[in-house]
Short mmCIF file of C-alpha atoms in Angstrom, two decimals:
data_model
loop_
_atom_site.label_atom_id
_atom_site.label_comp_id
_atom_site.label_asym_id
_atom_site.label_seq_id
_atom_site.Cartn_x
_atom_site.Cartn_y
_atom_site.Cartn_z
CA MET L 1 0.00 0.00 0.00
CA ALA L 2 1.52 3.29 -1.14
CA THR L 3 2.02 6.06 1.43
CA GLN L 4 1.65 9.73 0.56
CA GLU L 5 3.88 12.13 2.50
CA LEU L 6 2.78 15.74 3.02
CA ASP L 7 3.59 18.64 5.32
CA ILE L 8 -0.03 19.50 6.12
CA VAL L 9 -3.40 17.81 5.65
CA ILE L 10 -6.67 19.74 5.85
CA ILE L 11 -9.80 17.68 6.52
CA GLY L 12 -12.95 19.14 4.98
CA ALA L 13 -13.59 21.27 1.88
CA GLY L 14 -16.21 23.55 3.38
CA VAL L 15 -15.86 27.25 4.14
CA SER L 16 -13.24 26.67 6.87
CA GLY L 17 -11.21 24.22 4.79
CA ILE L 18 -11.09 26.37 1.63
CA ASN L 19 -10.14 29.40 3.73
CA ALA L 20 -7.40 27.42 5.50
CA ALA L 21 -6.01 26.31 2.13
CA TYR L 22 -5.83 29.90 0.92
CA ARG L 23 -4.01 31.01 4.07
CA LEU L 24 -1.55 28.12 3.85
CA GLN L 25 -0.58 28.56 0.23
CA ASN L 26 -0.12 32.30 0.66
CA GLU L 27 1.66 32.37 4.01
CA LEU L 28 3.49 29.02 3.89
CA PRO L 29 4.14 28.59 0.15
CA ALA L 30 7.00 26.11 0.67
CA ARG L 31 4.76 23.66 2.53
CA SER L 32 2.99 20.84 0.69
CA PHE L 33 -0.65 20.27 1.58
CA THR L 34 -3.88 18.69 0.44
CA ILE L 35 -7.56 18.85 1.38
CA LEU L 36 -9.29 15.54 2.03
CA GLU L 37 -13.03 15.66 1.39
CA SER L 38 -15.27 12.64 1.91
CA ARG L 39 -18.00 13.94 -0.42
CA THR L 40 -17.98 14.42 -4.19
CA GLU L 41 -18.25 18.22 -4.07
CA MET L 42 -16.84 21.09 -2.03
CA GLY L 43 -19.19 23.22 0.03
CA GLY L 44 -19.62 21.31 3.28
CA THR L 45 -22.91 22.30 4.91
CA TRP L 46 -24.09 24.18 1.84
CA ASP L 47 -23.70 21.20 -0.48
CA PHE L 48 -24.98 18.67 2.07
CA TRP L 49 -28.32 20.09 3.25
CA LYS L 50 -31.24 19.95 0.79
CA TYR L 51 -34.31 21.08 2.76
CA PRO L 52 -36.51 23.89 1.36
CA GLY L 53 -35.09 27.38 1.70
CA ILE L 54 -31.66 26.29 2.98
CA ARG L 55 -29.58 29.45 3.32
CA THR L 56 -26.98 31.06 5.50
CA ASP L 57 -28.16 32.61 8.76
CA SER L 58 -25.45 35.29 8.69
CA ALA L 59 -24.87 38.32 6.49
CA MET L 60 -22.87 37.21 3.45
CA ALA L 61 -20.71 40.34 3.54
CA LEU L 62 -18.94 38.69 6.50
CA PHE L 63 -19.72 35.03 5.85
CA GLY L 64 -17.82 35.19 2.56
CA PHE L 65 -14.06 34.81 2.46
CA PRO L 66 -12.15 37.85 3.80
CA TRP L 67 -9.67 37.54 0.92
CA ARG L 68 -12.45 37.55 -1.70
CA PRO L 69 -15.53 39.07 -0.06
CA TRP L 70 -19.05 38.27 -1.23
CA PRO L 71 -19.60 40.58 -4.24
CA TYR L 72 -23.37 40.26 -4.65
CA GLU L 73 -26.29 42.21 -3.19
CA SER L 74 -28.05 39.29 -1.47
CA THR L 75 -27.66 39.61 2.30
CA MET L 76 -28.35 35.97 3.16
CA ALA L 77 -27.73 33.67 0.20
CA GLN L 78 -29.27 30.34 -0.75
CA ALA L 79 -27.10 27.25 -0.33
CA GLN L 80 -26.50 26.72 -4.05
CA ASP L 81 -25.34 30.32 -4.48
CA ILE L 82 -22.89 29.91 -1.59
CA THR L 83 -21.53 26.67 -3.07
CA ASN L 84 -21.09 28.28 -6.50
CA TYR L 85 -19.28 31.23 -4.89
CA MET L 86 -16.95 28.86 -3.02
CA LYS L 87 -16.17 26.92 -6.19
CA LYS L 88 -15.39 30.12 -8.05
CA CYS L 89 -13.10 31.39 -5.29
CA ALA L 90 -11.31 28.03 -5.04
CA ALA L 91 -10.79 27.85 -8.81
CA GLN L 92 -9.45 31.40 -9.00
CA GLU L 93 -6.82 30.58 -6.37
CA GLY L 94 -6.03 27.08 -7.67
CA ILE L 95 -7.30 25.55 -4.44
CA ASP L 96 -9.67 23.21 -6.30
CA LYS L 97 -6.65 21.31 -7.59
CA LYS L 98 -5.55 20.63 -4.00
CA ILE L 99 -8.76 18.78 -3.07
CA GLN L 100 -8.95 14.99 -3.04
CA PHE L 101 -12.66 14.19 -3.22
CA ARG L 102 -14.27 10.92 -2.06
CA ASN L 103 -11.43 10.49 0.45
CA CYS L 104 -12.89 9.68 3.85
CA VAL L 105 -10.50 9.78 6.82
CA LYS L 106 -11.28 6.81 9.07
CA SER L 107 -8.51 7.24 11.65
CA ALA L 108 -5.71 9.61 12.58
CA SER L 109 -2.78 8.52 14.77
CA TRP L 110 0.05 10.68 16.05
CA ASN L 111 3.41 9.00 16.61
CA THR L 112 5.94 11.00 18.60
CA GLU L 113 8.91 8.96 17.38
CA GLU L 114 7.98 9.59 13.75
CA GLN L 115 6.82 13.16 14.54
CA ARG L 116 4.03 12.53 12.08
CA TRP L 117 0.30 11.92 11.80
CA THR L 118 -0.72 8.73 10.03
CA LEU L 119 -4.14 8.86 8.38
CA GLN L 120 -6.05 5.77 7.29
CA VAL L 121 -8.21 6.84 4.37
CA ASP L 122 -10.97 5.11 2.40
CA ALA L 123 -10.87 6.45 -1.16
CA THR L 124 -13.81 5.74 -3.47
CA LEU L 125 -12.59 5.37 -7.05
CA GLU L 126 -14.43 6.36 -10.23
CA ASP L 127 -15.73 2.81 -10.71
CA GLY L 128 -17.18 2.80 -7.18
CA SER L 129 -14.55 0.47 -5.72
CA LEU L 130 -12.86 1.25 -2.41
CA GLU L 131 -9.13 1.80 -2.06
CA LYS L 132 -7.35 1.87 1.29
CA ARG L 133 -4.79 4.65 1.49
CA ILE L 134 -2.23 5.88 4.02
CA ILE L 135 -1.23 9.53 4.27
CA LYS L 136 1.43 10.82 6.61
CA SER L 137 1.65 14.49 7.51
CA TRP L 138 3.58 16.77 9.84
CA TRP L 139 0.50 18.83 10.67
CA LEU L 140 -3.22 18.06 10.68
CA ILE L 141 -5.91 20.77 10.46
CA VAL L 142 -9.48 19.58 11.02
CA CYS L 143 -11.99 21.85 9.26
CA SER L 144 -14.95 19.47 9.14
CA GLY L 145 -17.26 21.55 11.33
CA TYR L 146 -18.92 20.60 14.59
CA TYR L 147 -21.70 18.20 13.64
CA SER L 148 -22.05 14.71 12.21
CA TYR L 149 -23.42 14.16 8.71
CA GLU L 150 -24.46 10.64 9.62
CA LYS L 151 -26.21 11.18 12.98
CA VAL L 152 -28.83 13.61 14.22
CA GLN L 153 -29.56 14.85 17.71
CA PRO L 154 -31.70 12.13 19.35
CA ALA L 155 -35.11 13.51 20.28
CA ALA L 156 -37.42 11.70 22.67
CA ILE L 157 -40.77 12.20 20.96
CA PRO L 158 -43.28 9.88 22.62
CA GLY L 159 -45.38 7.85 20.21
CA ILE L 160 -43.51 8.93 17.07
CA ASP L 161 -43.37 5.30 15.88
CA THR L 162 -47.18 5.12 15.83
CA PHE L 163 -47.53 7.98 13.33
CA LYS L 164 -48.94 6.72 10.01
CA GLY L 165 -47.82 9.74 8.01
CA GLN L 166 -44.29 10.64 6.90
CA VAL L 167 -41.58 11.62 9.40
CA VAL L 168 -38.69 13.61 7.92
CA HIS L 169 -35.53 15.01 9.48
CA PRO L 170 -34.20 18.06 7.55
CA GLN L 171 -30.68 16.59 7.58
CA PHE L 172 -31.84 13.71 5.38
CA TRP L 173 -34.18 15.64 3.10
CA ASP L 174 -34.26 14.64 -0.56
CA ASP L 175 -36.31 15.40 -3.66
CA LYS L 176 -38.72 12.55 -2.86
CA VAL L 177 -40.23 14.54 0.04
CA ASP L 178 -43.58 15.93 -1.14
CA TYR L 179 -45.46 18.26 1.20
CA ALA L 180 -47.77 19.94 -1.32
CA GLY L 181 -51.26 20.35 0.11
CA LYS L 182 -50.40 18.36 3.24
CA LYS L 183 -50.91 19.16 6.91
CA VAL L 184 -47.35 19.62 8.13
CA ILE L 185 -45.97 20.04 11.66
CA ILE L 186 -42.41 21.30 12.10
CA ILE L 187 -41.06 20.34 15.55
CA GLY L 188 -38.38 22.83 16.59
CA SER L 189 -37.63 26.53 16.92
CA GLY L 190 -34.03 26.90 15.74
CA ALA L 191 -32.52 28.20 12.51
CA THR L 192 -33.73 25.22 10.47
CA ALA L 193 -37.35 25.59 11.56
CA ILE L 194 -37.19 29.36 11.04
CA THR L 195 -35.98 28.73 7.47
CA LEU L 196 -38.45 25.93 6.68
CA LEU L 197 -41.61 27.75 7.73
CA PRO L 198 -41.57 30.60 5.16
CA ALA L 199 -40.14 28.31 2.45
CA MET L 200 -43.02 25.82 2.80
CA ALA L 201 -45.87 28.21 3.60
CA ASP L 202 -47.16 28.67 0.04
CA THR L 203 -47.16 24.96 -0.80
CA ALA L 204 -48.24 23.11 2.34
CA GLY L 205 -51.96 22.77 3.04
CA SER L 206 -51.39 23.82 6.65
CA LEU L 207 -48.14 24.49 8.46
CA THR L 208 -47.60 24.48 12.22
CA MET L 209 -44.31 25.19 13.97
CA LEU L 210 -44.54 23.32 17.26
CA GLN L 211 -41.98 24.52 19.78
CA ARG L 212 -41.26 23.74 23.39
CA SER L 213 -39.69 27.20 23.81
CA PRO L 214 -39.17 30.17 21.45
CA SER L 215 -36.06 31.60 19.80
CA PHE L 216 -35.06 35.21 19.15
CA ILE L 217 -35.58 36.03 15.46
CA PHE L 218 -34.06 39.14 13.87
CA SER L 219 -34.89 40.45 10.40
CA LEU L 220 -32.26 41.67 7.96
CA PRO L 221 -32.88 43.25 4.55
CA ARG L 222 -32.75 40.80 1.65
CA LYS L 223 -30.30 42.96 -0.26
CA ASP L 224 -27.30 45.03 0.73
CA LYS L 225 -26.76 47.90 -1.70
CA THR L 226 -23.74 49.33 0.14
CA VAL L 227 -21.27 48.05 -2.45
CA GLN L 228 -23.40 49.36 -5.31
CA ASN L 229 -23.68 52.80 -3.71
CA LEU L 230 -20.00 53.03 -2.80
CA SER L 231 -19.00 51.94 -6.31
CA ARG L 232 -20.24 55.28 -7.60
CA TRP L 233 -17.32 56.93 -5.80
CA MET L 234 -14.60 54.29 -5.81
CA PRO L 235 -13.52 51.08 -7.60
CA LYS L 236 -15.77 48.12 -6.79
CA ARG L 237 -12.91 46.12 -5.23
CA TRP L 238 -12.43 48.97 -2.73
CA ALA L 239 -16.18 49.21 -2.12
CA VAL L 240 -16.30 45.50 -1.24
CA ILE L 241 -13.50 45.92 1.29
CA VAL L 242 -15.10 49.02 2.83
CA ASN L 243 -18.39 47.13 3.12
CA TRP L 244 -16.63 44.22 4.86
CA TRP L 245 -15.12 46.50 7.50
CA GLN L 246 -18.39 48.34 7.98
CA ARG L 247 -20.28 45.08 8.49
CA MET L 248 -17.63 43.78 10.88
CA PHE L 249 -17.85 46.93 12.99
CA ILE L 250 -21.66 46.81 13.08
CA GLU L 251 -21.78 43.12 13.96
CA THR L 252 -19.08 43.35 16.62
CA ALA L 253 -20.79 46.34 18.26
CA PHE L 254 -24.21 44.67 18.01
CA VAL L 255 -23.06 41.42 19.62
CA LYS L 256 -21.06 43.23 22.30
CA PHE L 257 -24.02 45.45 23.17
CA ILE L 258 -26.46 42.57 23.51
CA LEU L 259 -24.07 40.40 25.51
CA THR L 260 -23.27 43.34 27.83
CA PHE L 261 -26.85 44.56 28.18
CA PRO L 262 -29.06 41.48 27.69
CA ASN L 263 -32.24 43.13 29.01
CA ALA L 264 -31.90 46.04 26.61
CA GLY L 265 -31.04 43.57 23.86
CA ARG L 266 -34.18 41.56 24.60
CA LYS L 267 -36.38 44.67 24.44
CA PHE L 268 -34.80 45.71 21.15
CA LEU L 269 -35.23 42.31 19.48
CA LEU L 270 -38.81 41.87 20.67
CA SER L 271 -39.80 45.38 19.63
CA ARG L 272 -38.48 44.69 16.12
CA ALA L 273 -40.41 41.42 16.04
CA LYS L 274 -43.66 42.95 17.32
CA ALA L 275 -43.70 45.52 14.53
CA GLN L 276 -43.82 42.70 11.93
CA LEU L 277 -46.35 40.35 13.54
CA PRO L 278 -50.07 39.99 12.83
CA LYS L 279 -52.40 41.98 15.07
CA GLY L 280 -53.20 40.12 18.27
CA PHE L 281 -50.24 37.71 18.00
CA ASP L 282 -49.13 36.52 21.46
CA ILE L 283 -45.46 37.53 21.31
CA GLU L 284 -44.82 36.83 25.01
CA LYS L 285 -45.88 33.21 24.59
CA HIS L 286 -44.50 32.38 21.18
CA LEU L 287 -41.46 34.63 20.56
CA SER L 288 -40.09 35.66 23.96
CA PRO L 289 -37.44 33.13 25.02
CA ARG L 290 -36.65 32.28 28.65
CA TYR L 291 -32.93 32.73 27.97
CA ASP L 292 -30.94 35.88 27.16
CA PRO L 293 -29.96 36.70 23.56
CA PHE L 294 -26.98 34.66 22.27
CA GLN L 295 -27.25 32.03 25.01
CA GLN L 296 -28.65 30.17 22.04
CA ARG L 297 -28.02 31.11 18.44
CA LEU L 298 -29.83 34.18 17.20
CA CYS L 299 -32.01 33.28 14.19
CA PHE L 300 -32.20 35.57 11.19
CA SER L 301 -35.04 36.22 8.77
CA PRO L 302 -34.18 37.72 5.35
CA GLY L 303 -36.66 40.40 4.48
CA GLY L 304 -38.77 39.36 7.47
CA ASP L 305 -39.97 36.27 5.55
CA PHE L 306 -40.68 34.39 8.78
CA TYR L 307 -42.97 37.12 10.08
CA LYS L 308 -44.66 37.52 6.69
CA ALA L 309 -45.47 33.79 6.69
CA LEU L 310 -47.30 34.17 10.01
CA HIS L 311 -49.77 36.50 8.28
CA LYS L 312 -50.94 33.59 6.09
CA PRO L 313 -54.12 31.79 7.25
CA ASN L 314 -52.57 28.32 6.93
CA VAL L 315 -49.51 29.08 9.14
CA LYS L 316 -49.25 29.22 12.93
CA ILE L 317 -46.93 28.75 15.89
CA VAL L 318 -47.90 26.52 18.81
CA THR L 319 -45.88 26.64 22.02
CA ASP L 320 -46.58 23.55 24.08
CA ILE L 321 -45.24 20.18 25.25
CA ILE L 322 -45.88 16.97 23.34
CA GLU L 323 -47.97 14.47 25.29
CA THR L 324 -47.77 11.86 22.53
CA VAL L 325 -47.79 11.44 18.80
CA THR L 326 -50.87 9.62 17.53
CA ASP L 327 -51.46 7.87 14.22
CA ASP L 328 -52.75 11.09 12.64
CA GLY L 329 -51.15 13.94 14.57
CA ILE L 330 -49.81 15.17 17.90
CA LEU L 331 -51.61 15.41 21.23
CA LEU L 332 -50.28 18.21 23.46
CA LYS L 333 -50.05 18.55 27.23
CA SER L 334 -52.66 21.30 27.06
CA GLY L 335 -55.12 18.83 25.55
CA GLU L 336 -55.00 20.38 22.07
CA LYS L 337 -54.71 17.98 19.13
CA LEU L 338 -52.73 18.93 16.01
CA GLU L 339 -53.58 16.92 12.90
CA ALA L 340 -50.76 16.04 10.54
CA ASP L 341 -49.89 14.18 7.35
CA MET L 342 -46.19 14.91 7.81
CA ILE L 343 -43.96 15.63 10.82
CA ILE L 344 -40.60 17.34 10.32
CA THR L 345 -38.24 16.84 13.26
CA ALA L 346 -36.02 19.94 13.19
CA THR L 347 -34.67 19.00 16.61
CA GLY L 348 -30.97 19.78 16.32
CA LEU L 349 -27.54 18.54 15.29
CA TYR L 350 -25.37 15.76 16.67
CA MET L 351 -22.18 17.56 17.59
CA ALA L 352 -18.99 15.71 16.64
CA LEU L 353 -15.87 17.87 16.44
CA LEU L 354 -13.58 15.18 15.07
CA SER L 355 -16.11 14.19 12.40
CA SER L 356 -16.27 10.63 13.79
CA ILE L 357 -12.58 10.08 13.03
CA ALA L 358 -10.95 7.62 15.44
CA THR L 359 -8.03 9.70 16.71
CA ASP L 360 -5.20 8.76 19.06
CA ILE L 361 -1.99 10.26 20.44
CA ASP L 362 0.71 7.60 20.83
CA GLY L 363 -2.00 5.00 21.29
CA MET L 364 -4.18 7.03 23.69
CA SER L 365 -7.65 7.73 22.33
CA LEU L 366 -8.34 11.41 21.80
CA ASN L 367 -12.04 10.74 21.29
CA ASP L 368 -12.29 9.33 24.83
CA THR L 369 -10.32 12.14 26.46
CA ILE L 370 -11.38 15.20 24.45
CA ASN L 371 -13.78 16.31 27.21
CA GLN L 372 -10.83 16.49 29.63
CA ARG L 373 -8.68 18.77 27.50
CA TYR L 374 -8.70 22.56 27.40
CA VAL L 375 -8.80 24.47 24.14
CA TRP L 376 -5.87 26.79 23.33
CA ASN L 377 -6.83 30.06 21.59
CA GLY L 378 -9.88 28.34 20.15
CA CYS L 379 -7.80 26.35 17.65
CA MET L 380 -5.69 23.65 19.38
CA LEU L 381 -6.30 21.10 22.11
CA GLU L 382 -4.24 20.62 25.25
CA GLY L 383 -1.70 17.86 24.79
CA VAL L 384 -2.45 17.30 21.09
CA PRO L 385 0.66 17.92 18.94
CA ASN L 386 0.76 19.59 15.53
CA ALA L 387 -3.00 19.66 15.10
CA GLY L 388 -5.54 22.41 14.62
CA LEU L 389 -9.27 22.25 15.18
CA VAL L 390 -10.91 25.09 13.25
CA THR L 391 -14.43 26.26 14.04
CA GLY L 392 -16.05 29.65 13.64
CA TYR L 393 -18.08 31.88 15.93
CA THR L 394 -21.50 30.83 17.19
CA ALA L 395 -22.64 34.22 18.55
CA ALA L 396 -21.44 36.01 15.41
CA THR L 397 -20.67 35.18 11.78
CA TRP L 398 -18.77 31.90 11.38
CA THR L 399 -16.07 32.80 8.87
CA PRO L 400 -14.18 35.62 10.67
CA GLY L 401 -13.75 33.31 13.67
CA ALA L 402 -12.55 30.41 11.53
CA ASP L 403 -10.14 32.72 9.71
CA VAL L 404 -8.52 34.27 12.79
CA ARG L 405 -8.04 30.79 14.31
CA THR L 406 -6.45 29.46 11.12
CA ARG L 407 -4.06 32.42 11.10
CA LYS L 408 -3.15 31.60 14.70
CA LEU L 409 -2.22 28.05 13.66
CA ILE L 410 -0.06 29.42 10.86
CA LYS L 411 1.67 31.70 13.37
CA VAL L 412 2.50 28.60 15.44
CA ILE L 413 3.92 26.82 12.39
CA LYS L 414 6.01 29.87 11.48
CA HIS L 415 7.38 29.91 15.03
CA GLN L 416 8.38 26.25 14.59
CA GLU L 417 10.15 27.08 11.34
CA LYS L 418 11.95 30.01 12.95
CA THR L 419 13.10 28.01 15.97
CA GLY L 420 13.68 24.68 14.25
CA THR L 421 11.21 22.86 16.48
CA VAL L 422 9.23 19.97 15.05
CA ILE L 423 6.48 19.48 17.65
CA ALA L 424 4.11 22.11 19.02
CA LYS L 425 1.44 21.27 21.54
CA PRO L 426 -0.56 23.22 24.14
CA ALA L 427 0.52 22.39 27.68
CA MET L 428 -1.03 23.33 31.02
CA ASN L 429 0.72 22.67 34.33
CA PRO L 430 -1.25 21.17 37.25
CA SER L 431 -1.20 24.34 39.37
CA GLU L 432 -2.60 26.35 36.48
CA ARG L 433 -5.30 23.76 35.85
CA ALA L 434 -6.32 23.86 39.52
CA ARG L 435 -7.08 27.59 39.23
CA TYR L 436 -9.56 27.24 36.41
CA SER L 437 -13.26 26.47 36.48
CA PRO L 438 -14.11 24.43 33.38
CA LYS L 439 -16.53 26.10 30.98
CA ALA L 440 -18.27 24.82 27.89
CA PHE L 441 -16.44 24.81 24.55
CA PHE L 442 -19.45 26.48 22.90
CA ASN L 443 -21.26 29.04 25.04
CA LEU L 444 -24.69 27.75 24.02
CA THR L 445 -27.58 26.42 26.10
CA SER L 446 -29.33 24.71 23.18
CA THR L 447 -30.29 21.11 23.90
CA TYR L 448 -28.00 19.72 21.20
CA ALA L 449 -25.04 21.64 22.69
CA VAL L 450 -25.79 20.67 26.30
CA ASN L 451 -26.18 17.01 25.31
CA ALA L 452 -22.77 17.09 23.63
CA LEU L 453 -20.73 18.31 26.62
CA ASP L 454 -19.11 14.90 27.10
CA ARG L 455 -17.89 15.04 23.47
CA LEU L 456 -16.47 18.57 23.57
CA PRO L 457 -13.26 20.11 24.99
CA LEU L 458 -13.15 22.54 27.89
CA SER L 459 -12.62 26.28 27.97
CA ALA L 460 -11.19 28.21 30.92
CA GLY L 461 -12.57 31.44 29.50
CA VAL L 462 -9.35 33.37 30.26
CA GLY L 463 -5.97 33.95 28.67
CA VAL L 464 -4.97 31.53 25.96
CA TRP L 465 -7.36 28.89 27.32
CA ARG L 466 -10.46 30.38 25.76
CA MET L 467 -12.59 30.10 22.64
CA GLY L 468 -12.94 33.78 21.83
CA THR L 469 -16.19 35.40 20.74
CA ASN L 470 -15.06 38.86 19.61
CA TRP L 471 -13.20 39.30 16.34
CA VAL L 472 -11.53 42.58 17.35
CA VAL L 473 -10.15 41.03 20.55
CA ASP L 474 -9.07 37.87 18.73
CA VAL L 475 -7.26 39.78 15.98
CA TRP L 476 -5.51 41.94 18.55
CA GLN L 477 -4.28 38.82 20.34
CA LEU L 478 -3.29 37.25 17.02
CA MET L 479 -1.12 40.24 16.23
CA PHE L 480 0.41 40.99 19.61
CA SER L 481 0.25 37.91 21.86
CA SER L 482 3.02 35.33 21.97
CA VAL L 483 2.47 31.83 20.59
CA LYS L 484 4.86 30.59 23.27
CA THR L 485 2.35 31.17 26.09
CA GLY L 486 0.69 27.92 27.05
CA MET L 487 2.66 26.01 24.40
CA GLN L 488 5.44 23.46 24.45
CA TYR L 489 7.83 23.37 21.48
CA VAL L 490 10.16 20.43 20.97
CA GLY L 491 13.17 20.12 18.64
CA LYS L 492 14.65 17.16 16.84
CA SER L 493 15.79 15.57 20.12
CA LYS L 494 12.29 14.00 20.40
CA ASP L 495 12.46 14.83 24.12
CA VAL L 496 8.72 15.31 24.62
#
């Protein structure tokens, strides 16, 4: 079996992976690298999900790549448009030629003696046959996101097996799902449910969003004409950059304000919602969450489409607890019965940071010990050598967070090159560990995040042992903080 030797392997050809590839080839041009992608196309989330209306829930001015910002007017783009944009950006930079599609990483093992990662890969060939491959790399950068494509968040829905209609989870939606003229119940109140409701409203016979508790929903304009307006006075490429910085400032200030003043933030969000709702709508019951803004992800509505859908006679929200599913609908704790031909279980993601890859460090399972390790600057794990784990922000737009963390990893690699060290791993001494109170990796109280705590690393919330939620703060630390703090660098002596 042939072995491929590389300096760096990126896992995942989604937004984070394509961005990491760009940063690597521009800042570390002498280093060989590849992107391993298990699917047949790039795009990650945006190529995978197929449910009606699938779109980003962040403003594209920031969600696009910082090195080639989103050039179109649409504020929140449809999945296919995002995928096409990614393909265009990758082709323009030659990144598409670095991707090995249909290459699924099954295991990753670090060997300190070799000072290398060994990846066991299943490659699907053009004729459909499977080829076992081995790839060795100096560095490993995991950009496969934070949820499993194969599993969904288990939801205890009593009686769901007795339902005689169709049960669909949005993660496994395909073109065979037909909801035209049917009585449909969407179970859930997160970003997926908020997207599904307006997308299905004109086609479904009746549409009910059944939620146990509400989410905050904020409307953004469908189009952003800032670039168009600025282009009257400057070249378009400048206008795009100016728009990016403007959007970053607005978002950073918005998030900071709401996190600092949650009560004021709540009043602001609810007042914006109330102005778009039908007369007599019970906003306190159906759209006023028990939690503060950003304790769970803030949902966005392009052009207020969610609120517009609630004006339709066939659409409603019900806030209640499921007593049981019956053969033809759902019986609620309140005694109300909702009839249904189809139930959509938009109940959350199954979080899996390592993308179900069996990972070990010198024979010790990382999967079994990940919940005991602290995260370093949001991009490396305590005790894990030469490996990055890239995720984006959850309380703000994903891409700026993923980008600043990737640049931090590159700063570590450059320090290794400068000092001649071959191993870099975050290290925390026992006295330091004793001072910290473990916090969640993601600062979310959503059920799918709480249920995943035993599969996620820890955050101390201070110093280098933090995730980071503010792009301005993270960029400042990227530029001026030392990559030696909290890190152990080892030379060719192999004295680890």
